[in-house]
PDB file of C-alpha atoms in Angstrom:
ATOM      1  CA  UNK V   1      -6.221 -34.839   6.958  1.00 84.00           C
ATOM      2  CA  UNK V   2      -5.996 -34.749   3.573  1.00 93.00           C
ATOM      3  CA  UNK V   3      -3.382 -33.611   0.969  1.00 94.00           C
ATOM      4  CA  UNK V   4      -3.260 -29.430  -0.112  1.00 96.00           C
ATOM      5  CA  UNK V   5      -2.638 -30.712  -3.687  1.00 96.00           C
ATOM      6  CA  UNK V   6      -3.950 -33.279  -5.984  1.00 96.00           C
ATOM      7  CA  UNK V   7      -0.784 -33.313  -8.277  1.00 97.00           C
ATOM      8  CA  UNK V   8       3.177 -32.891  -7.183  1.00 98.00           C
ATOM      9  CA  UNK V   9       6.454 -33.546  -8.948  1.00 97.00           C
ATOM     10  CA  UNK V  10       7.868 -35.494  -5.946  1.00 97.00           C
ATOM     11  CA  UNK V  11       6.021 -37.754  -3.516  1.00 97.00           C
ATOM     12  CA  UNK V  12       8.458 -39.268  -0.986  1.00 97.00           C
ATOM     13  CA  UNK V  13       7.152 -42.308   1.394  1.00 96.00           C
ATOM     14  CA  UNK V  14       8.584 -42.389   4.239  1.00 95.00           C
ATOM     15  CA  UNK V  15      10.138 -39.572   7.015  1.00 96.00           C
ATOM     16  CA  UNK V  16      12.986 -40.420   8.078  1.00 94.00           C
ATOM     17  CA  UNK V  17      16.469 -39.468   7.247  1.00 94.00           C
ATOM     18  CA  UNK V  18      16.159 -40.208   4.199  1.00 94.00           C
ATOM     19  CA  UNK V  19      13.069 -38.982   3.317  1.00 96.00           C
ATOM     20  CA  UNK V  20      13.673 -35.939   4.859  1.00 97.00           C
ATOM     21  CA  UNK V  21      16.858 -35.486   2.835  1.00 97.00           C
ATOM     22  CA  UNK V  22      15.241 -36.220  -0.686  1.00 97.00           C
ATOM     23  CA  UNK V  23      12.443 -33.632   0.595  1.00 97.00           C
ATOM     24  CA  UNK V  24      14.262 -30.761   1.240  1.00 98.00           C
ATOM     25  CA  UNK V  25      16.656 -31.417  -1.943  1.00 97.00           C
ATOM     26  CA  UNK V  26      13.640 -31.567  -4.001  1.00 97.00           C
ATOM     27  CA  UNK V  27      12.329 -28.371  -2.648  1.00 98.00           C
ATOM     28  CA  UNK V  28      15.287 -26.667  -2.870  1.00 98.00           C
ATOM     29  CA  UNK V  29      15.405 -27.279  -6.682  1.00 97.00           C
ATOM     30  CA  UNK V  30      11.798 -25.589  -6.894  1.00 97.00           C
ATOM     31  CA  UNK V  31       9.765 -28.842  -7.398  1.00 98.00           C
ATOM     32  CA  UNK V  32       6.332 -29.392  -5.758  1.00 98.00           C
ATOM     33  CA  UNK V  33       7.313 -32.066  -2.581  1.00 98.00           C
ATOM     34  CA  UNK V  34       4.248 -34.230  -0.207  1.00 98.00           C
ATOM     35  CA  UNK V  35       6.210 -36.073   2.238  1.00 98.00           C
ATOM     36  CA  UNK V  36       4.219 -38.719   3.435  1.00 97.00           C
ATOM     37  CA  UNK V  37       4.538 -40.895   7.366  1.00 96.00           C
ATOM     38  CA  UNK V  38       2.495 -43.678   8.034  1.00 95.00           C
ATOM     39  CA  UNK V  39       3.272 -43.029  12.363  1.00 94.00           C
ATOM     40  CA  UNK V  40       2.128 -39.819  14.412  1.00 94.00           C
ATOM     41  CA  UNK V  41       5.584 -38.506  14.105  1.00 95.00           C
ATOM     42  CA  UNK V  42       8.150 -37.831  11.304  1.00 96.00           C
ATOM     43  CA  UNK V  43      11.936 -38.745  11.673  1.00 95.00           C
ATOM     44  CA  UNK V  44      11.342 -42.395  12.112  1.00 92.00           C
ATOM     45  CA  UNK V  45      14.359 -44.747  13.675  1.00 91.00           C
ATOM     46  CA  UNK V  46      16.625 -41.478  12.452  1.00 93.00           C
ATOM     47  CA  UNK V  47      15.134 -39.530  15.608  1.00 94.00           C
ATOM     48  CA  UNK V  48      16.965 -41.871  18.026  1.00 92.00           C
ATOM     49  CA  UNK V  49      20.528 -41.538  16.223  1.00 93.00           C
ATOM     50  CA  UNK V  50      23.622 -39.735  17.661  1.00 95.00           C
ATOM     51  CA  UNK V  51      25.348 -39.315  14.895  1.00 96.00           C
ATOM     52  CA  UNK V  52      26.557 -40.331  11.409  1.00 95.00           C
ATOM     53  CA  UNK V  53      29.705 -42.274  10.432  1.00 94.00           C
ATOM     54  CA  UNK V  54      32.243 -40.028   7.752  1.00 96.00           C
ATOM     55  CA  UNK V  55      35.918 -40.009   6.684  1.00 95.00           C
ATOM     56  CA  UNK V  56      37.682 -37.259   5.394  1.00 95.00           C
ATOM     57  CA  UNK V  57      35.236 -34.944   6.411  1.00 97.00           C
ATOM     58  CA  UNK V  58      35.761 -30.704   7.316  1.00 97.00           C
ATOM     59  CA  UNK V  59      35.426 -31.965  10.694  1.00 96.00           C
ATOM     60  CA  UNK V  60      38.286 -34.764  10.546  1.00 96.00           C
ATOM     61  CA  UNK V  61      40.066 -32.171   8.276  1.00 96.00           C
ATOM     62  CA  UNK V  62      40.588 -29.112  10.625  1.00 95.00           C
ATOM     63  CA  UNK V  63      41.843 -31.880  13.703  1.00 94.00           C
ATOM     64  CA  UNK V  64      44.382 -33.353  11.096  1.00 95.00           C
ATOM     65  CA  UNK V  65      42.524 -36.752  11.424  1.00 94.00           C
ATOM     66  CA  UNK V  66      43.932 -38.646   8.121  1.00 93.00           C
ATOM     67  CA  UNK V  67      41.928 -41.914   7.757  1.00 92.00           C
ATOM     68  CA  UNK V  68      42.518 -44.794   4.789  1.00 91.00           C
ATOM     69  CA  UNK V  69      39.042 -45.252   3.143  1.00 90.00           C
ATOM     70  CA  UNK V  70      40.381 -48.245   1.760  1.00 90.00           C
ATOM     71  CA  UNK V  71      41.499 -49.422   5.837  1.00 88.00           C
ATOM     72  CA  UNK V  72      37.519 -48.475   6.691  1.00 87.00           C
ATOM     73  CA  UNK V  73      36.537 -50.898   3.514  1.00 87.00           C
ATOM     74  CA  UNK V  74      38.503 -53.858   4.566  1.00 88.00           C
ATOM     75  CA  UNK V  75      38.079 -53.379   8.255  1.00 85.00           C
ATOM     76  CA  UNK V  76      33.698 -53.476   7.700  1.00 83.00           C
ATOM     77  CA  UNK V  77      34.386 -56.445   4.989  1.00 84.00           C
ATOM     78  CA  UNK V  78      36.143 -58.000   7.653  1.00 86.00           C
ATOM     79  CA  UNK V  79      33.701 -57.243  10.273  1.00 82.00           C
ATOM     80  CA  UNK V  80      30.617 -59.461   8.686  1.00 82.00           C
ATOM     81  CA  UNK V  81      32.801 -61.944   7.930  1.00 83.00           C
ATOM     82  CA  UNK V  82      32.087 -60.813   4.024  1.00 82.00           C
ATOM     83  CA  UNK V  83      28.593 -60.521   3.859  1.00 81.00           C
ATOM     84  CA  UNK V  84      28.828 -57.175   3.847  1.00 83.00           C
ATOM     85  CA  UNK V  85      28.160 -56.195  -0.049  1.00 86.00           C
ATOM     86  CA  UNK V  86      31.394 -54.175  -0.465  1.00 88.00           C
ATOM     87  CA  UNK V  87      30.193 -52.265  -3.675  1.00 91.00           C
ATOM     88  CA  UNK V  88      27.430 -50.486  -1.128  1.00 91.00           C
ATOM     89  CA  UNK V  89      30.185 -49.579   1.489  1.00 90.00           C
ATOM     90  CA  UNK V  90      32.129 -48.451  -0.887  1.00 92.00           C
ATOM     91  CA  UNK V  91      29.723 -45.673  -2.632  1.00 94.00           C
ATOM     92  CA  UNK V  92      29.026 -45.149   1.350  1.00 93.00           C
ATOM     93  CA  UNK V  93      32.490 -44.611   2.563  1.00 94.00           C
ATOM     94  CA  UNK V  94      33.821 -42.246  -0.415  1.00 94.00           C
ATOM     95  CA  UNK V  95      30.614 -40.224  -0.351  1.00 95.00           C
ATOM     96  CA  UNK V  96      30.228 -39.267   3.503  1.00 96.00           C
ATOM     97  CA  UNK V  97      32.229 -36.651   3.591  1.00 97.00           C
ATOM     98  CA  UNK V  98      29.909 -35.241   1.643  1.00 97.00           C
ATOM     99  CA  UNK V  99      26.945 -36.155   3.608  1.00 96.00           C
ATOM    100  CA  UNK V 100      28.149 -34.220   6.185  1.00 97.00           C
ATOM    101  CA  UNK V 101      28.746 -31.388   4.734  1.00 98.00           C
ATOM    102  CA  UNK V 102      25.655 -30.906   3.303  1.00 97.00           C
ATOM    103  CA  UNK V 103      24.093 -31.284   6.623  1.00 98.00           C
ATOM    104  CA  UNK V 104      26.373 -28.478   8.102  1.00 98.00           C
ATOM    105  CA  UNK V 105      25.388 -26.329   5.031  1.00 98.00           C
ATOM    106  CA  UNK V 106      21.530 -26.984   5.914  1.00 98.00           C
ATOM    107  CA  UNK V 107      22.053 -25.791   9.906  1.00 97.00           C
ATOM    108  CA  UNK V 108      22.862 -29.029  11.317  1.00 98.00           C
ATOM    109  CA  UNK V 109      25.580 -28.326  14.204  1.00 97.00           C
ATOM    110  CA  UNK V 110      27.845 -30.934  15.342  1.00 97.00           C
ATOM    111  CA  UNK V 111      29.382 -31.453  18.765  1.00 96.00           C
ATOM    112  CA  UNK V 112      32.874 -33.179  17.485  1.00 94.00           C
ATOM    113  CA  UNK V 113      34.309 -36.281  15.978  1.00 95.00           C
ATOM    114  CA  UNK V 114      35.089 -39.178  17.948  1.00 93.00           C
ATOM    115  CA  UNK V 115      35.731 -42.431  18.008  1.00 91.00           C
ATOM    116  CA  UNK V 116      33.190 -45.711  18.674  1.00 80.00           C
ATOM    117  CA  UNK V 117      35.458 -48.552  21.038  1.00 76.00           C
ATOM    118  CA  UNK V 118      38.615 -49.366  19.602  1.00 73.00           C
ATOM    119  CA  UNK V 119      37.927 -47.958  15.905  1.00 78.00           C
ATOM    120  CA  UNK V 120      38.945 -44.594  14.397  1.00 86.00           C
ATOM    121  CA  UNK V 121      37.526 -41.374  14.973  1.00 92.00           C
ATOM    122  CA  UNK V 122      34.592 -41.524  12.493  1.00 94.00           C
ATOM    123  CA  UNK V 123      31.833 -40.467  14.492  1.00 95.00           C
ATOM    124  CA  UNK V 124      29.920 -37.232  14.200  1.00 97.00           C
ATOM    125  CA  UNK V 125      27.935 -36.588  16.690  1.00 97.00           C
ATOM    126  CA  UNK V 126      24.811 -33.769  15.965  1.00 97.00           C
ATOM    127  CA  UNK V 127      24.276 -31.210  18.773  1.00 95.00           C
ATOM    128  CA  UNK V 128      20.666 -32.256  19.640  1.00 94.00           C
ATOM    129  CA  UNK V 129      21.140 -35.888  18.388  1.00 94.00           C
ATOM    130  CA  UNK V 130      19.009 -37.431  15.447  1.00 96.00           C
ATOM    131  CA  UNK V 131      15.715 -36.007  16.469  1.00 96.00           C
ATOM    132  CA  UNK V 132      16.914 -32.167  16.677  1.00 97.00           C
ATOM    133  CA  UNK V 133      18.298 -33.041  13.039  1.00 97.00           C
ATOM    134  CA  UNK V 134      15.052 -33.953  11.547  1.00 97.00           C
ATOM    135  CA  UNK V 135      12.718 -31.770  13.747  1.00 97.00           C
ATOM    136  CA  UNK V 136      14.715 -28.264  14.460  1.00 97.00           C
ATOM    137  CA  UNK V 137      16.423 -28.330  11.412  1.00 98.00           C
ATOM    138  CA  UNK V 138      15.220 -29.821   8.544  1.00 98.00           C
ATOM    139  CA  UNK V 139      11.090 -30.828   8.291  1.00 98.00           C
ATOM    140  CA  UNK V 140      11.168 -26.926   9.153  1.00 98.00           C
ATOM    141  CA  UNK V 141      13.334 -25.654   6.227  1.00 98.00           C
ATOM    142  CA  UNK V 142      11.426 -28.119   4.078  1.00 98.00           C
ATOM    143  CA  UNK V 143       8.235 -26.811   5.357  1.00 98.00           C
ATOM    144  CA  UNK V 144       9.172 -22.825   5.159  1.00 98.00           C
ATOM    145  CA  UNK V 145      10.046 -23.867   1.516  1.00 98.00           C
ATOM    146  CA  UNK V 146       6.623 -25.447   0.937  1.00 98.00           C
ATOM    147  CA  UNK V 147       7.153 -28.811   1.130  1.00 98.00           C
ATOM    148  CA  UNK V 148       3.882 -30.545   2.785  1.00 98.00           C
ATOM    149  CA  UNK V 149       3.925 -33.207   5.185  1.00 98.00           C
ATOM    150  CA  UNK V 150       1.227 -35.792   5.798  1.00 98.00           C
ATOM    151  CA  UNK V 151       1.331 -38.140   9.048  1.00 97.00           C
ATOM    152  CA  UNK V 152      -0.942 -41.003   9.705  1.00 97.00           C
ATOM    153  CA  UNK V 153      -1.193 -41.461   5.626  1.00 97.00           C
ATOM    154  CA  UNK V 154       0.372 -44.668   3.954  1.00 95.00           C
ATOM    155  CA  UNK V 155       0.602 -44.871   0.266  1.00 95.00           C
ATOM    156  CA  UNK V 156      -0.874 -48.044  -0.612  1.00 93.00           C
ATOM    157  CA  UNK V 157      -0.620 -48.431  -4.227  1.00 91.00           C
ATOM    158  CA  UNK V 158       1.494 -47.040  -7.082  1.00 93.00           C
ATOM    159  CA  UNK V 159       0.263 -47.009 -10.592  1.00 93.00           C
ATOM    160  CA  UNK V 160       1.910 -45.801 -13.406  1.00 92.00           C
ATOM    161  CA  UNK V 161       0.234 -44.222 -15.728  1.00 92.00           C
ATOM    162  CA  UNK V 162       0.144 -43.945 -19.853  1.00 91.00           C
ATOM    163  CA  UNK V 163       1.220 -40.428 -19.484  1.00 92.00           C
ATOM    164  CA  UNK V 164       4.523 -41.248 -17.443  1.00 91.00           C
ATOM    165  CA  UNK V 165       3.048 -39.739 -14.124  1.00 95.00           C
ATOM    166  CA  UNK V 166       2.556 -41.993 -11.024  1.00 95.00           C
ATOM    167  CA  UNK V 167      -0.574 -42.317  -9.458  1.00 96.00           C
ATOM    168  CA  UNK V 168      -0.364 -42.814  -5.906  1.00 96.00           C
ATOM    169  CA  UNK V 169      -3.040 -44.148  -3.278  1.00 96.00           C
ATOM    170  CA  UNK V 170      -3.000 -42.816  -0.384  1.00 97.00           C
ATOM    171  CA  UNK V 171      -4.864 -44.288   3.208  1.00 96.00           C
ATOM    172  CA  UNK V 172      -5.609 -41.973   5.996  1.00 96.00           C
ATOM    173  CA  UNK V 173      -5.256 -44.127   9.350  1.00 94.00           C
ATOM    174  CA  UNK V 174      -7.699 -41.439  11.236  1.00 94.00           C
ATOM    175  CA  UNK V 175     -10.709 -42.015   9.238  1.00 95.00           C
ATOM    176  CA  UNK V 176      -9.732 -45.004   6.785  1.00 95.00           C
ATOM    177  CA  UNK V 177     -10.371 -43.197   3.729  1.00 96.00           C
ATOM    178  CA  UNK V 178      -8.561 -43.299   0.463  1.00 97.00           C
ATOM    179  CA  UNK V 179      -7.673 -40.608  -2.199  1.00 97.00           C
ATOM    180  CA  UNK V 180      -5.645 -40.194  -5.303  1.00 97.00           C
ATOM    181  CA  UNK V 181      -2.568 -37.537  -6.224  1.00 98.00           C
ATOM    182  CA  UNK V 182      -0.570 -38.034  -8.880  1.00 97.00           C
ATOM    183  CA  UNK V 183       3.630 -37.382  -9.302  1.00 97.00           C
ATOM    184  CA  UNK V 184       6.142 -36.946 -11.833  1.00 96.00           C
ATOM    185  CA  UNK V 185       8.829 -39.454  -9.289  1.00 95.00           C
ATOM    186  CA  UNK V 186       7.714 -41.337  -6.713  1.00 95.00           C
ATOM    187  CA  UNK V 187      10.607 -41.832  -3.732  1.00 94.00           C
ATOM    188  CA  UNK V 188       9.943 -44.709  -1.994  1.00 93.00           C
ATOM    189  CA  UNK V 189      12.603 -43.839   1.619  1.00 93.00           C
ATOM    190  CA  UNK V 190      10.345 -46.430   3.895  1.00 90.00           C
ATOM    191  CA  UNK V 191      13.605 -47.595   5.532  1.00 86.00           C
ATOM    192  CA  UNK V 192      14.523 -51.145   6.560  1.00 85.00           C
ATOM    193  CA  UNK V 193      12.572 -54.581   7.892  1.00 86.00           C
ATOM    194  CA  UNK V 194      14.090 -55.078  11.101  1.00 86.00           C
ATOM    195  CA  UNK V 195      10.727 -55.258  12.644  1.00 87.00           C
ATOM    196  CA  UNK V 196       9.572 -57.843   9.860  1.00 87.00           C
ATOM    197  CA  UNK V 197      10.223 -61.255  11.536  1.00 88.00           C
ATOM    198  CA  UNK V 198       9.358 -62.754   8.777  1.00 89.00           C
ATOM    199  CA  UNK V 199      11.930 -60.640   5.528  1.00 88.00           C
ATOM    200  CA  UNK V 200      14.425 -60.708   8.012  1.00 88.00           C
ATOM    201  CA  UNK V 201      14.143 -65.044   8.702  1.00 89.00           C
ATOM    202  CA  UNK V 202      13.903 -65.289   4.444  1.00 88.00           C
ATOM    203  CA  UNK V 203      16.240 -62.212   3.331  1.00 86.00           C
ATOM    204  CA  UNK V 204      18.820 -62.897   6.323  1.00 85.00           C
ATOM    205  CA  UNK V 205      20.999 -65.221   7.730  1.00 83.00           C
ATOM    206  CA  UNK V 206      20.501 -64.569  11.362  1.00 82.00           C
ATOM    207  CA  UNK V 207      18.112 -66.039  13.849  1.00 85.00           C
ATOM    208  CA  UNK V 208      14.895 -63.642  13.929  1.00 83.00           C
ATOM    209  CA  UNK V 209      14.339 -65.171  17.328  1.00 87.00           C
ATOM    210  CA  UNK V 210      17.243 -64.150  18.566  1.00 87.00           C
ATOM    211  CA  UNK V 211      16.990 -60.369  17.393  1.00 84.00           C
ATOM    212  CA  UNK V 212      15.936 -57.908  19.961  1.00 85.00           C
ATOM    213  CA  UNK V 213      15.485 -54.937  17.554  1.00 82.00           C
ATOM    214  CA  UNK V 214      15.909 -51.381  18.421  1.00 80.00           C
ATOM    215  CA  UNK V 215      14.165 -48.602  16.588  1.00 80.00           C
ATOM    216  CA  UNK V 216      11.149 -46.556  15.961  1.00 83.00           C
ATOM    217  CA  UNK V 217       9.302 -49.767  15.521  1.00 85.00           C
ATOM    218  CA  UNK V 218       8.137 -49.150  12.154  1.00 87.00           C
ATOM    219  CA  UNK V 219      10.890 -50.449   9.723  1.00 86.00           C
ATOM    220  CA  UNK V 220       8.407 -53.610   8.175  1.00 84.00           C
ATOM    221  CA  UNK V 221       9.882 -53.008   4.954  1.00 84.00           C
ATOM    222  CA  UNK V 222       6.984 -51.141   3.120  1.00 84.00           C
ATOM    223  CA  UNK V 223       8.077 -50.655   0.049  1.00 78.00           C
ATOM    224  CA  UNK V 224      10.262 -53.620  -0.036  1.00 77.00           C
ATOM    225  CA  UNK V 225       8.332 -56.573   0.791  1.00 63.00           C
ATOM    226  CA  UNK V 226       6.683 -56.480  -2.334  1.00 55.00           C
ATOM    227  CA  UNK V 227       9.007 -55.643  -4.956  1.00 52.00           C
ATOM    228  CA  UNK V 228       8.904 -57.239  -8.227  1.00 48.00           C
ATOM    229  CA  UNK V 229       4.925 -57.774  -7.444  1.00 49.00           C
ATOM    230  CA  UNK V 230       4.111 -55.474 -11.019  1.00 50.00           C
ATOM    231  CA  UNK V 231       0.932 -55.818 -12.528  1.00 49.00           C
ATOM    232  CA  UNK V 232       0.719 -54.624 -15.738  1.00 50.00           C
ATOM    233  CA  UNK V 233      -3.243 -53.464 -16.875  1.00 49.00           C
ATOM    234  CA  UNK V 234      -4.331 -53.593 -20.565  1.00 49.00           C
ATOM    235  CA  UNK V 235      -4.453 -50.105 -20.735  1.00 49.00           C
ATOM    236  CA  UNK V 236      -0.842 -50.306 -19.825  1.00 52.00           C
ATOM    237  CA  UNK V 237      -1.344 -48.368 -16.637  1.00 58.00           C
ATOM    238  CA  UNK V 238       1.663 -50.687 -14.937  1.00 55.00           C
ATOM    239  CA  UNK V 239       0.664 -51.312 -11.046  1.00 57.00           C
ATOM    240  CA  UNK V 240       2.900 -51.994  -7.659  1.00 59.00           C
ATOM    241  CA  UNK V 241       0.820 -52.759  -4.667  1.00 59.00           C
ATOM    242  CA  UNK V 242       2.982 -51.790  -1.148  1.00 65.00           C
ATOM    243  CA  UNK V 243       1.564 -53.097   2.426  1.00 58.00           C
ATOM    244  CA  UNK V 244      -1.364 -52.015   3.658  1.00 53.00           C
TER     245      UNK V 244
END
């Protein structure tokens, strides 16, 4: 299947929650959106989610739950023995409120706010769990507001082009060919490498051996593995090559 449109202002790689999110923002603000998924099915490792972690959110709020971002910081810090890169949990913890509420405001319904063991109530759990959130609630606003989505299609090359647009290569895994569209942005949401032995034994400390990962099986870190790896051409087309 190939794409309606040679030319968008967003092309966003990758399905999941992420994806999904930058999608329907995107098309909310009027802009032209092909959201591509290199599987069968959209919502990647996001489908099998219960919920999503927030302090001080509406939720929290109306049960007169009163939690110390700065107890949530120390307590995660603590957690991973300081690996964890505080700056990132930080921007996480003081923005999820947020997140939350903008899921509420898209349809998303929640069942309550509880707690996870021994911790604070922090968790939100959806009504439907993570794959009613991406498939009854938001691919199909994205879709009724023209957004297109593409499965079985990996973007295998990004090339940047003397006119500032991105041109983007695109596979399809049911007949093998490959086609061109072109962007204004390029969002690369291909999620995480926890089914790359190999990133996580060189980017990690842990023991890939020892790993038994669970998730959609498709987090190989596209889009990370090979980043840096720019090749510049001499018409100054610059060039970023992501796993085929």
């Amino acid at each position: 299947m190939k794409s309606k449109q040679d030319n968008y202002d967003v092309v966003i790689v990758g399905s999941g929650a992420a994806g999904i999110a930058a999608g329907l923002t995107a098309v909310q603000d009027g802009h032209r959106v092909l959201l591509l998924e290199k599987g069968k099915t959209t919502g990647g490792s996001s489908n099998y989610t219960e919920g999503l972690f927030a302090i001080n959110s509406y939720l929290q709020k109306a049960k007169g739950i009163k939690i110390k971002a700065t107890d949530v910081l120390s307590e995660e810090v603590n957690y991973s023995k300081y690996k964890a890169d505080s700056r990132i949990w930080r921007d996480y913890i003081n923005n999820s409120a947020e997140n939350v509420q903008w899921l509420h405001d898209q349809g998303v319904e929640f069942e309550g706010v509880q707690a996870m063991g021994a911790g604070e109530a922090t968790w939100h759990i959806y009504k439907g769990m993570g794959h009613g959130v991406i498939h009854d609630v938001l691919q199909p606003k994205f879709e009724q507001l023209g957004g297109e989505v593409l499965t079985l299609t990996r973007a295998i090359k990004l090339t940047r082009q003397a006119d500032g647009q991105v041109r983007v290569t695109l596979r399809d895994h049911r007949t093998g060919d490959k086609y061109d569209v072109t962007a204004r942005a390029v969002v690369l949401a291909a999620g995480g490498y926890l089914n790359n032995a190999k990133m996580i034994a060189t980017e990690t400390p842990y023991d890939e051996t020892r790993l038994v990962p669970v998730s959609s099986g498709k987090g190989t870190g596209d889009g990370l593995e090979h980043r840096g790896a720019e090749v510049r051409h001499r018409d100054g087309n610059a060039v970023w090559w992501l796993p085929t």
